[in-house]
mmCIF file of C-alpha atoms in Angstrom:
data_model
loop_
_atom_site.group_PDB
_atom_site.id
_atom_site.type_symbol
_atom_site.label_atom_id
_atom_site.label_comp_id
_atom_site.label_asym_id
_atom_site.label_seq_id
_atom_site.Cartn_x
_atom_site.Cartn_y
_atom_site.Cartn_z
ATOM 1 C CA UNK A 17 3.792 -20.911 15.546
ATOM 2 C CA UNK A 18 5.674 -24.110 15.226
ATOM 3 C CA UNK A 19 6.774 -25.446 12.142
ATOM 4 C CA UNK A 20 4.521 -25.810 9.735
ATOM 5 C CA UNK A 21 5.098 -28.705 7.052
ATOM 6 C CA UNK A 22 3.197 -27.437 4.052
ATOM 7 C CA UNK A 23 5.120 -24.225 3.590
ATOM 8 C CA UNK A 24 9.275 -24.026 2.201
ATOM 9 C CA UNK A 25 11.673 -22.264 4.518
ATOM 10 C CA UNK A 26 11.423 -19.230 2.491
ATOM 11 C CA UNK A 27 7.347 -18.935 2.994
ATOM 12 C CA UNK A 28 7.606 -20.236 7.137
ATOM 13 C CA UNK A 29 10.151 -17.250 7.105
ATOM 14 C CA UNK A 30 7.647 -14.594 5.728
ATOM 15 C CA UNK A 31 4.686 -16.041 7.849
ATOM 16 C CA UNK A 32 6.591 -15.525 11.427
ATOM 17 C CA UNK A 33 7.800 -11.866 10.205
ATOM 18 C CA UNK A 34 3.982 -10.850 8.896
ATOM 19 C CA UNK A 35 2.855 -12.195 12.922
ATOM 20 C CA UNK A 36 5.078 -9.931 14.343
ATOM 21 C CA UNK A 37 4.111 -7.269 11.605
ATOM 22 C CA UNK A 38 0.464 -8.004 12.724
ATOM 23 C CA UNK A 39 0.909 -7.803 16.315
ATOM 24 C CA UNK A 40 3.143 -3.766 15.619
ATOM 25 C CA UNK A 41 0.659 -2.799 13.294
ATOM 26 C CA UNK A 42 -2.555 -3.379 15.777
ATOM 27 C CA UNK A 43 -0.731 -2.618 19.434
ATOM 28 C CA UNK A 44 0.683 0.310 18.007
ATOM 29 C CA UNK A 45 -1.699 1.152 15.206
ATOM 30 C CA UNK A 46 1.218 1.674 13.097
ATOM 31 C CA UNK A 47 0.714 2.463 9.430
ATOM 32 C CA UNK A 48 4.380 1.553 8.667
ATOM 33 C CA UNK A 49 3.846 -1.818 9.855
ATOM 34 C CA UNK A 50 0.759 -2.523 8.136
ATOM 35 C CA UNK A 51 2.413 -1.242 4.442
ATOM 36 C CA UNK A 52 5.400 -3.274 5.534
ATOM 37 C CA UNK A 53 3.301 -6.408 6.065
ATOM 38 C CA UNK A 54 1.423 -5.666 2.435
ATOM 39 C CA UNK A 55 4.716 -5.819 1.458
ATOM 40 C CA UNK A 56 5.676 -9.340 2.653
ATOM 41 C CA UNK A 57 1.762 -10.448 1.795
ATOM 42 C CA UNK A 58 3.099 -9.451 -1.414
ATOM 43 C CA UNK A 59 6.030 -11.300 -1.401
ATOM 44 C CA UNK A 60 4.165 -14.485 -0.070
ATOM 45 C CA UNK A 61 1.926 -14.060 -2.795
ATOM 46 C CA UNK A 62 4.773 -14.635 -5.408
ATOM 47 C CA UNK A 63 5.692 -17.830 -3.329
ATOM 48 C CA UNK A 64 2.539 -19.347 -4.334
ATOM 49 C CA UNK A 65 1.086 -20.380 -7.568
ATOM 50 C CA UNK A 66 -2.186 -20.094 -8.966
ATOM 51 C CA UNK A 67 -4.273 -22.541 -11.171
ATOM 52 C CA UNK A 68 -1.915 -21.561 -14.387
ATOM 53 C CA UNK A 69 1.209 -22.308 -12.670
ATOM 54 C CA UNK A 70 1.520 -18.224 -12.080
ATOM 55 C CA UNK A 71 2.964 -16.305 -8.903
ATOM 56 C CA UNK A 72 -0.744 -16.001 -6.799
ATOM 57 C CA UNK A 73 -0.489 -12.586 -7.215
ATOM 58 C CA UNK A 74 -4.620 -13.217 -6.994
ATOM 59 C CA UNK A 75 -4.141 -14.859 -4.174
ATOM 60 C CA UNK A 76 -6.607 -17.487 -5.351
ATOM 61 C CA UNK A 77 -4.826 -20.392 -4.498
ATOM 62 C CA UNK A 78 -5.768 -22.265 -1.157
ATOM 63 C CA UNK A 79 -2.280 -22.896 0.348
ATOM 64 C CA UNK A 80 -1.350 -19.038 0.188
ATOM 65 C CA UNK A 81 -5.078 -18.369 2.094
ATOM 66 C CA UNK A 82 -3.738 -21.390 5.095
ATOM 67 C CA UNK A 83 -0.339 -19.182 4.782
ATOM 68 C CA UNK A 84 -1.849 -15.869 5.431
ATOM 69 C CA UNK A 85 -4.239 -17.733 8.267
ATOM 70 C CA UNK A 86 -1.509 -19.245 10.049
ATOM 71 C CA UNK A 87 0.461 -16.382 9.985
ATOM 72 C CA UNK A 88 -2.640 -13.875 11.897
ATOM 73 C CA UNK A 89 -2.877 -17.275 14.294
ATOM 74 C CA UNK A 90 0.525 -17.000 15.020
ATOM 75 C CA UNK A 91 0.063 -12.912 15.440
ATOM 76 C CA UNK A 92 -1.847 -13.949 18.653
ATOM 77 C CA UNK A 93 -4.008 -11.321 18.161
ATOM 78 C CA UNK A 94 -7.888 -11.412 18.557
ATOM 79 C CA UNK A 95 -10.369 -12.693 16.071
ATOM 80 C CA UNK A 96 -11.733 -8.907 15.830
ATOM 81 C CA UNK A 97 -8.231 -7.241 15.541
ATOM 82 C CA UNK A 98 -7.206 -9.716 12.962
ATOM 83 C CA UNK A 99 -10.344 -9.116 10.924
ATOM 84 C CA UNK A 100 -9.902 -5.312 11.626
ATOM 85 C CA UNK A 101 -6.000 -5.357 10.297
ATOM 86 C CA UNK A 102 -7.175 -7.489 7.334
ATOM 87 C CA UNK A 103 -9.237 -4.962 6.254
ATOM 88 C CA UNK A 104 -6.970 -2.116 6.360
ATOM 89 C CA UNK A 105 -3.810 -4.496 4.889
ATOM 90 C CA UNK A 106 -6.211 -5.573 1.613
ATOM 91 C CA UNK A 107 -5.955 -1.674 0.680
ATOM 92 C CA UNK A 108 -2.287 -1.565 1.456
ATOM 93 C CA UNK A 109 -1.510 -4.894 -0.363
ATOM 94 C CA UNK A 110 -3.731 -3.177 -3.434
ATOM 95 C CA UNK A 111 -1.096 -0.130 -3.350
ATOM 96 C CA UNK A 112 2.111 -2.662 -3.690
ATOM 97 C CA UNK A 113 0.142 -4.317 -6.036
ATOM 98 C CA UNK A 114 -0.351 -1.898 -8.365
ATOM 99 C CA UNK A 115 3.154 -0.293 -7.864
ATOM 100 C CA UNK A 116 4.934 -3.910 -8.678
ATOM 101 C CA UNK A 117 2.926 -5.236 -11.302
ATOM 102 C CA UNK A 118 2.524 -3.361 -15.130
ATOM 103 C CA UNK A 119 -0.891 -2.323 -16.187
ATOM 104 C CA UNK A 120 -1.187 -5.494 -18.049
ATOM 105 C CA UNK A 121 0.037 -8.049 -15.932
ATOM 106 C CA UNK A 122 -3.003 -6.383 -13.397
ATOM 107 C CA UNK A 123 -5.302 -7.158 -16.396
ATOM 108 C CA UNK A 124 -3.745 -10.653 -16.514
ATOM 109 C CA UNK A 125 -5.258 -11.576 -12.723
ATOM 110 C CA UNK A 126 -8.166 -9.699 -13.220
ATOM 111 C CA UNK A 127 -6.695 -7.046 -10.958
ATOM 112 C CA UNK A 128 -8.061 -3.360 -11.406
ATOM 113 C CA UNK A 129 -5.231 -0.648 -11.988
ATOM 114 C CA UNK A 130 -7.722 1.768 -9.711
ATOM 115 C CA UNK A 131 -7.585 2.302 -6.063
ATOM 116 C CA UNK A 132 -10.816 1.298 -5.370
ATOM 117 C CA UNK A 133 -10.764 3.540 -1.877
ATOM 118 C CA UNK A 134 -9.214 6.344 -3.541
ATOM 119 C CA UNK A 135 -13.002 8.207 -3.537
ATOM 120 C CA UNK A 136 -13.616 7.216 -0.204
ATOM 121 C CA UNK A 137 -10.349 8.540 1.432
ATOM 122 C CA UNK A 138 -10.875 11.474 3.815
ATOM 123 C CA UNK A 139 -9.711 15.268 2.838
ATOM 124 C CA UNK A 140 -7.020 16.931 5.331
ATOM 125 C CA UNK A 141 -10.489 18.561 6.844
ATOM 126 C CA UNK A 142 -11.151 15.191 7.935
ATOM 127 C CA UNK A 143 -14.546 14.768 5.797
ATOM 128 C CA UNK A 144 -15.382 12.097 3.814
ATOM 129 C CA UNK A 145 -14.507 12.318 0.425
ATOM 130 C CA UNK A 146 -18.151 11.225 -0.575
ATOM 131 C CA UNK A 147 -20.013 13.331 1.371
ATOM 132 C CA UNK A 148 -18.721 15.983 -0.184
ATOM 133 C CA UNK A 149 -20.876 17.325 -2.905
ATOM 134 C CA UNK A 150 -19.785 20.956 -2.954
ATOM 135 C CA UNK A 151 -16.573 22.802 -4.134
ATOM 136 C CA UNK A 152 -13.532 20.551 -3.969
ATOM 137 C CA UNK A 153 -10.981 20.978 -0.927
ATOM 138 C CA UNK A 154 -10.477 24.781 -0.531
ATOM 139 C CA UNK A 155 -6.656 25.902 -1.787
ATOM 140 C CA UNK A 156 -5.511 25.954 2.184
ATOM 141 C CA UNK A 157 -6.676 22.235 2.590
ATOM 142 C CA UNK A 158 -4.985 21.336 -1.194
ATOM 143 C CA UNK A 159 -1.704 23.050 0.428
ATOM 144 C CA UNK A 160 -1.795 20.818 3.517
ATOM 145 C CA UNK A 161 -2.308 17.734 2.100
ATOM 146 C CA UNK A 162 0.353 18.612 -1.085
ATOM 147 C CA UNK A 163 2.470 19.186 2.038
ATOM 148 C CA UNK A 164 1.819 15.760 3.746
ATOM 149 C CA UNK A 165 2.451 14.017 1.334
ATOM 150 C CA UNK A 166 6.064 15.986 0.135
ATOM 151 C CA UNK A 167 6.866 14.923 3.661
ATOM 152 C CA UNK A 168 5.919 11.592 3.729
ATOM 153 C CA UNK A 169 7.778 10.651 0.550
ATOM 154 C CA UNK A 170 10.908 12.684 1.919
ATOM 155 C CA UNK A 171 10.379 10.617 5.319
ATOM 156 C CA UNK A 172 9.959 7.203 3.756
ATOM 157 C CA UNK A 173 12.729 4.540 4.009
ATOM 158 C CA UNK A 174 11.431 3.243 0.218
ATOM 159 C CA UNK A 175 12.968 6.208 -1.088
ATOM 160 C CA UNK A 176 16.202 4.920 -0.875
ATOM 161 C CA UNK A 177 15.316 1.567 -2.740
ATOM 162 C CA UNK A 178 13.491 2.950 -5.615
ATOM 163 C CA UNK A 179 14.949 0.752 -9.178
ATOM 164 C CA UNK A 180 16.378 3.380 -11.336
ATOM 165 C CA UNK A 181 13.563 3.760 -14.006
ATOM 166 C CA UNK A 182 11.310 4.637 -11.206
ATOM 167 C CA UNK A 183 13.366 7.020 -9.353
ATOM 168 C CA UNK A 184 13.789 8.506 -12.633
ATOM 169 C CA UNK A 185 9.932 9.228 -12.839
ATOM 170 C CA UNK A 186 10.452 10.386 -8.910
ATOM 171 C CA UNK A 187 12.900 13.048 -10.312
ATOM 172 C CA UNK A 188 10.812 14.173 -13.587
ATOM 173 C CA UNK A 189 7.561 14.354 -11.199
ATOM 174 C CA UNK A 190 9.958 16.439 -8.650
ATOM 175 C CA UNK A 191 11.284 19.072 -11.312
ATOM 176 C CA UNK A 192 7.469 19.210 -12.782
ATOM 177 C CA UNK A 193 6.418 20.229 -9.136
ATOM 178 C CA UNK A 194 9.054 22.282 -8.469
ATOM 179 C CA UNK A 195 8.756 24.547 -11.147
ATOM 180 C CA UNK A 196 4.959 24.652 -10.875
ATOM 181 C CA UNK A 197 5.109 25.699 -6.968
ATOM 182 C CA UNK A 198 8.258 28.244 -8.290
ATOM 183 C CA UNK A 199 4.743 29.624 -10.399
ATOM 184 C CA UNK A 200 3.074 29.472 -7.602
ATOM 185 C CA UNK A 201 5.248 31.416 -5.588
ATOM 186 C CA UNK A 202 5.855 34.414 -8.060
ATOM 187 C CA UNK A 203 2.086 34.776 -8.153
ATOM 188 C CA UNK A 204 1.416 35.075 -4.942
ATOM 189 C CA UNK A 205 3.998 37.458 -4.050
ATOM 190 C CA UNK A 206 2.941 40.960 -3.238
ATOM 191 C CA UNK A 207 3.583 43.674 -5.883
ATOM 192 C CA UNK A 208 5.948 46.558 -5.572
ATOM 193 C CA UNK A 209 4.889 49.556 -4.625
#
């Protein structure tokens, strides 16, 4: 992409690292590069200002929507893999979303607090969420995903740059859980003879 004169340094910057995010996140269907481009959509976002003179946080505003086109055009990637990967980014930009901004400032763009996919996500079995009308996931399937996801968060380079009120809440939720599967663990040992 060559310079583009509508943009600051600071936005060109974030448009040539979310192409190269692009192009990661569909030749190697990497997850980490699609949150990490949510992340810089994010941070483009904040570059721009909506209608009330506010970061685009809605991205409403037509200059951030020529930023985010330029920078899949610059991804080189297909019309159908860009449209695939901005599908699958919106969610991911909806998580940073919701992490960054309060409750209120949400309510502020109009934003919802939910994750909209959240019902739709698929159980460790692999079946949709929706179509499942019975019992919820059986204990074995609620143990692999609790498991996933204690080592995702333990693998995850975010860990490290957590502000201190929220790794606080990290370490409250970590004790909670720890002494719940400490429960756990006395009640399903076997009894004495």
């Amino acid at each position: 992409m060559g310079a583009h004169p509508d943009l600051t340094t600071r936005q060109a910057a974030l448009v040539r690292t979310g192409a190269d995010l692009a192009k990661t996140a569909v030749l190697r269907n990497s997850l980490d590069a699609k949150q990490e481009l949510a992340r810089v959509l994010f941070e483009l976002r904040g570059t721009f200002q909506d209608e009330k003179g506010r970061p685009d946080y809605a991205a409403k505003s037509q200059a951030y929507r020529s930023a985010v086109a330029a920078l899949y055009e610059a991804s080189g990637l297909s019309r159908e893999d860009s449209k695939r990967l901005q599908g699958s980014v919106r969610h991911q930009v909806g998580i940073v979303l919701r992490r960054e901004l309060s409750t209120e400032q949400l309510a502020e763009y109009d934003l919802s607090p939910q994750d909209r996919n959240a019902p739709r996500r698929k159980s460790a079995s692999g079946a949709d969420v929706d179509q499942v009308t019975s019992a919820p996931a059986s204990l074995p399937d609620q143990v692999a995903q609790l498991h996933a996801l204690a080592t995702a968060l333990v693998d995850s380079p975010e860990a490290s740059t957590l502000d201190a009120d929220t790794a606080e809440k990290v370490r409250a939720v970590l004790a909670d859980t720890a002494a719940a599967c400490s429960r756990l663990r006395t009640r399903l040992e076997p009894e004495g003879p």
